[in-house]
Amino acid sequence: MVRKKMMAANWKMYKNVAETREFFREFLPLVAGHERDEIVVCPPYVDVPAAVESVKASQVAIGAQDVHWKDEGAFTGEISPRMLADVGCTHVIVGHSERRQYFGETDDSVNLKLKAALGHGLTPIVCVGEVLEEREAGLTEDVLRRQCARAFHAISAKKAAKLVIAYEPVWAIGTGKTATPEMASEAHVLIRGEAAKVFGEDFAQQLRILYGGSVKPENAKALMAEPEIDGALVGGASLAVKSFVAIVKY
Ligand code: 13P
């Protein structure tokens, strides 16, 4: 089964509108004609319209970093999936560990957001991953199983068709510590197994599971060489054109 890899940038809370435009002005010519991998960039909400406009004539897709599960309502500060689709977002990150750690994201809200994103035709990139204490306590498998089972709850394989997962061990995010390709692969096998339980074996074989956590130009090639790793979700190294291009072209 050949799965097209997805190379996704998560800009987190970096770059304003002018910096967004400047990034794409430099970036797009360098990835023109690059069809081997799918390229997705997820800027902060306020940069999304500029990003969408910038990539209009290219193969690059734009995603958001979070989404609410309702279409509209009295939810101050939130952005709905309908709004994202309306401005030209095609992808959205759901359940990033920083949302879970700092902003009260739970397995249940991840499930609601995932359903909402799928309902609006967005491609959700659902993040799962253990924290250091969990890994050291031997709980990685339990944590991944729980996060997957709760995220996938009450979703049909048909509805979930666009689902993408990102395995992001929290201890590897922004720390310069990368999971070895073997460690990541092991986690991906487990996640694929959980997906197979809920959505079936065929679905699981087509499911793309990205790795995230200190992906850099220096380690991208070895990570992407693992058949279980179907792409990358890149934070810090996606902010500079040069390093993100090097990762995309691993
Ligand atoms: P870093 O690449 O900066 O470690 O961040 C990873 C991440 O959280 C991507 O979502």
Coordinates of C-alpha atoms and ligand atoms in Angstrom, one line a residue:
M1 CA 0.0 0.0 0.0
V2 CA 1.6 3.3 -1.1
R3 CA 0.3 6.2 0.9
K4 CA 1.2 9.7 -0.4
K5 CA 3.0 11.4 2.4
M6 CA 1.7 14.7 3.9
M7 CA 4.3 17.3 4.9
A8 CA 2.4 19.7 7.2
A9 CA 3.6 22.9 8.9
N10 CA 2.2 24.0 12.2
W11 CA 3.2 27.6 12.6
K12 CA 1.7 27.8 16.1
M13 CA 1.5 31.4 17.3
Y14 CA 4.1 32.8 14.9
K15 CA 4.0 35.2 11.9
N16 CA 1.7 38.1 11.1
V17 CA 0.0 38.7 7.7
A18 CA 3.0 40.4 6.1
E19 CA 5.3 37.5 7.2
T20 CA 2.8 35.0 5.9
R21 CA 2.8 36.6 2.5
E22 CA 6.6 36.8 2.5
F23 CA 7.0 33.2 3.4
F24 CA 4.8 32.0 0.5
R25 CA 6.5 34.4 -2.0
E26 CA 9.8 32.6 -1.3
F27 CA 8.4 29.1 -0.6
L28 CA 6.2 28.5 -3.6
P29 CA 8.8 28.8 -6.4
L30 CA 10.9 26.3 -4.4
V31 CA 8.2 23.6 -4.3
A32 CA 6.7 24.3 -7.7
G33 CA 6.0 21.0 -9.4
H34 CA 6.6 19.0 -6.2
E35 CA 3.9 16.4 -6.4
R36 CA 5.5 13.5 -4.5
D37 CA 4.1 14.7 -1.2
E38 CA 1.1 16.7 -0.1
I39 CA 2.0 20.0 1.4
V40 CA -0.1 21.7 4.0
V41 CA 0.6 24.9 6.0
C42 CA -1.4 25.8 9.1
P43 CA -0.9 29.4 10.1
P44 CA -2.7 31.3 12.9
Y45 CA -6.4 32.0 12.1
V46 CA -5.9 35.7 11.3
D47 CA -3.2 34.8 8.6
V48 CA -5.4 32.2 6.9
P49 CA -7.1 34.5 4.3
A50 CA -3.7 35.8 3.2
A51 CA -2.3 32.3 3.1
V52 CA -5.2 31.0 1.1
E53 CA -4.8 33.9 -1.4
S54 CA -1.0 33.3 -1.6
V55 CA -1.3 29.6 -2.5
K56 CA -4.2 30.0 -4.9
A57 CA -2.3 29.0 -8.0
S58 CA -0.2 26.3 -6.3
Q59 CA -0.7 22.7 -5.0
V60 CA -0.2 23.9 -1.4
A61 CA -3.2 23.5 1.0
I62 CA -4.0 25.7 4.0
G63 CA -5.2 24.4 7.3
A64 CA -6.2 25.9 10.7
Q65 CA -4.7 24.9 14.1
D66 CA -8.0 24.3 15.9
V67 CA -11.7 24.5 15.4
H68 CA -14.9 24.6 17.5
W69 CA -17.5 21.8 16.9
K70 CA -20.5 24.0 16.5
D71 CA -21.4 25.9 13.3
E72 CA -22.2 29.1 15.2
G73 CA -23.2 30.3 18.6
A74 CA -22.4 32.3 21.7
F75 CA -18.8 30.9 22.1
T76 CA -16.6 33.9 22.5
G77 CA -13.2 33.6 20.9
E78 CA -14.0 30.4 18.9
I79 CA -14.0 29.7 15.2
S80 CA -16.4 27.2 13.6
P81 CA -15.7 24.6 10.9
R82 CA -18.2 26.4 8.7
M83 CA -16.1 29.6 8.9
L84 CA -12.9 27.7 8.1
A85 CA -14.3 26.1 5.0
D86 CA -15.8 29.4 4.0
V87 CA -12.3 31.1 3.9
G88 CA -10.7 28.3 2.0
C89 CA -9.2 26.2 4.7
T90 CA -9.1 22.5 3.6
H91 CA -7.3 21.1 6.7
V92 CA -7.4 21.5 10.4
I93 CA -5.3 20.3 13.3
V94 CA -7.4 18.8 16.1
G95 CA -6.2 17.9 19.6
H96 CA -2.7 19.2 19.5
S97 CA -0.8 18.5 22.7
E98 CA -0.4 22.3 23.4
R99 CA -4.3 22.6 23.3
R100 CA -4.5 19.6 25.6
Q101 CA -1.8 20.9 28.0
Y102 CA -2.6 24.6 28.2
F103 CA -6.2 25.0 27.0
G104 CA -8.2 22.2 28.5
E105 CA -8.7 20.1 25.4
T106 CA -10.0 16.7 26.3
D107 CA -10.4 13.4 24.5
D108 CA -14.1 14.2 24.3
S109 CA -13.7 17.6 22.8
V110 CA -11.3 16.1 20.3
N111 CA -14.0 13.7 19.3
L112 CA -16.6 16.5 18.8
K113 CA -14.1 18.6 16.8
L114 CA -13.2 15.7 14.7
K115 CA -16.8 14.9 13.8
A116 CA -17.4 18.6 13.1
A117 CA -14.4 18.9 10.8
L118 CA -15.4 15.8 8.9
G119 CA -18.9 17.0 8.6
H120 CA -17.7 20.1 6.8
G121 CA -15.4 18.3 4.4
L122 CA -12.2 19.4 6.2
T123 CA -9.3 17.1 6.5
P124 CA -8.6 16.7 10.2
I125 CA -5.1 16.1 11.5
V126 CA -5.7 14.5 14.9
C127 CA -2.8 14.7 17.2
V128 CA -2.1 12.0 19.8
G129 CA 1.0 11.3 21.9
E130 CA 2.3 10.6 25.4
V131 CA 4.0 12.9 27.8
L132 CA 7.5 12.0 29.2
E133 CA 6.1 10.7 32.6
E134 CA 3.8 8.4 30.7
R135 CA 6.5 7.0 28.5
E136 CA 8.8 6.5 31.5
A137 CA 6.0 4.7 33.4
G138 CA 5.5 2.4 30.5
L139 CA 2.1 3.9 29.7
T140 CA 2.6 4.9 26.1
E141 CA 0.5 2.2 24.6
D142 CA -2.4 2.8 27.1
V143 CA -2.3 6.5 26.4
L144 CA -2.3 6.1 22.6
R145 CA -5.1 3.5 22.7
R146 CA -7.2 5.7 24.9
Q147 CA -6.7 8.8 22.8
C148 CA -7.5 7.0 19.6
A149 CA -10.5 5.1 20.9
R150 CA -12.0 8.3 22.4
A151 CA -11.2 10.4 19.3
F152 CA -12.7 7.8 16.9
H153 CA -15.8 7.2 19.0
A154 CA -19.1 7.0 17.1
I155 CA -17.6 7.9 13.7
S156 CA -18.2 5.6 10.7
A157 CA -15.4 4.6 8.4
K158 CA -17.3 6.3 5.5
K159 CA -17.4 9.6 7.4
A160 CA -13.8 9.3 8.6
A161 CA -12.4 8.9 5.0
K162 CA -10.3 12.0 5.2
L163 CA -8.9 11.4 8.6
V164 CA -5.1 11.9 9.2
I165 CA -3.4 11.2 12.5
A166 CA -0.2 12.8 13.8
Y167 CA 1.8 10.9 16.4
E168 CA 3.5 13.6 18.4
P169 CA 5.3 12.4 21.6
V170 CA 5.0 15.4 23.8
W171 CA 8.6 15.1 25.1
A172 CA 9.8 15.5 21.5
I173 CA 8.0 18.7 20.8
G174 CA 10.2 21.8 20.7
T175 CA 12.8 20.0 22.7
G176 CA 15.2 18.9 20.0
K177 CA 14.7 15.3 21.1
T178 CA 13.3 13.3 18.3
A179 CA 11.7 9.8 18.6
T180 CA 14.0 7.4 16.7
P181 CA 12.4 6.2 13.5
E182 CA 12.0 2.8 15.2
M183 CA 10.2 4.3 18.2
A184 CA 7.9 6.4 16.0
S185 CA 7.2 3.3 13.8
E186 CA 6.2 1.3 16.8
A187 CA 3.7 3.9 17.9
H188 CA 2.4 4.2 14.4
V189 CA 1.8 0.4 14.2
L190 CA -0.2 0.6 17.4
I191 CA -2.3 3.6 16.2
R192 CA -3.0 1.8 12.9
G193 CA -4.1 -1.1 14.9
E194 CA -6.6 1.0 16.9
A195 CA -7.9 2.5 13.6
A196 CA -8.3 -1.0 12.2
K197 CA -10.4 -2.0 15.3
V198 CA -12.8 0.9 14.7
F199 CA -12.8 1.5 11.0
G200 CA -11.6 -1.8 9.5
E201 CA -8.4 -3.2 8.1
D202 CA -8.7 -1.6 4.6
F203 CA -9.3 1.8 6.1
A204 CA -6.3 1.4 8.5
Q205 CA -4.0 0.5 5.6
Q206 CA -4.9 3.7 3.8
L207 CA -4.8 5.9 6.9
R208 CA -1.9 8.4 6.9
I209 CA -0.1 8.7 10.2
L210 CA 2.3 11.6 10.4
Y211 CA 5.2 12.0 12.9
G212 CA 5.7 15.3 14.7
G213 CA 8.3 16.3 17.3
S214 CA 11.5 18.1 16.4
V215 CA 11.4 17.1 12.8
K216 CA 14.4 18.9 11.1
P217 CA 16.1 18.8 7.7
E218 CA 18.8 16.6 9.3
N219 CA 16.4 13.8 10.5
A220 CA 13.5 14.1 8.0
K221 CA 15.0 11.6 5.6
A222 CA 15.5 8.8 8.1
L223 CA 12.0 9.3 9.6
M224 CA 10.4 9.4 6.1
A225 CA 12.2 6.2 5.1
E226 CA 10.1 4.3 7.6
P227 CA 7.2 2.7 5.7
E228 CA 4.9 3.3 8.7
I229 CA 5.6 7.1 8.7
D230 CA 3.3 8.8 6.2
G231 CA 4.6 12.3 6.6
A232 CA 5.5 15.0 9.2
L233 CA 3.9 17.6 11.3
V234 CA 6.6 20.3 11.7
G235 CA 6.6 23.1 14.2
G236 CA 9.8 25.2 14.7
A237 CA 11.5 24.0 11.5
S238 CA 8.5 25.0 9.4
L239 CA 8.9 28.7 10.1
A240 CA 11.9 29.3 7.9
V241 CA 11.5 28.7 4.2
K242 CA 14.8 27.0 3.8
S243 CA 14.3 24.4 6.5
F244 CA 10.7 23.6 5.6
V245 CA 11.6 23.2 1.9
A246 CA 14.5 20.8 2.9
I247 CA 12.0 18.8 5.0
V248 CA 9.4 18.7 2.2
K249 CA 12.1 17.4 -0.2
Y250 CA 13.7 15.1 2.5
Ligands
13P1 P1 8.4 21.1 16.8 O1 8.7 20.6 15.4 O2 8.8 22.5 17.0 O3 9.0 20.1 17.8 O4 6.8 21.0 17.0 C1 6.2 19.9 16.7 C2 4.7 20.1 16.7 O5 4.1 20.4 17.8 C3 4.0 20.2 15.5 O6 2.6 20.2 15.7

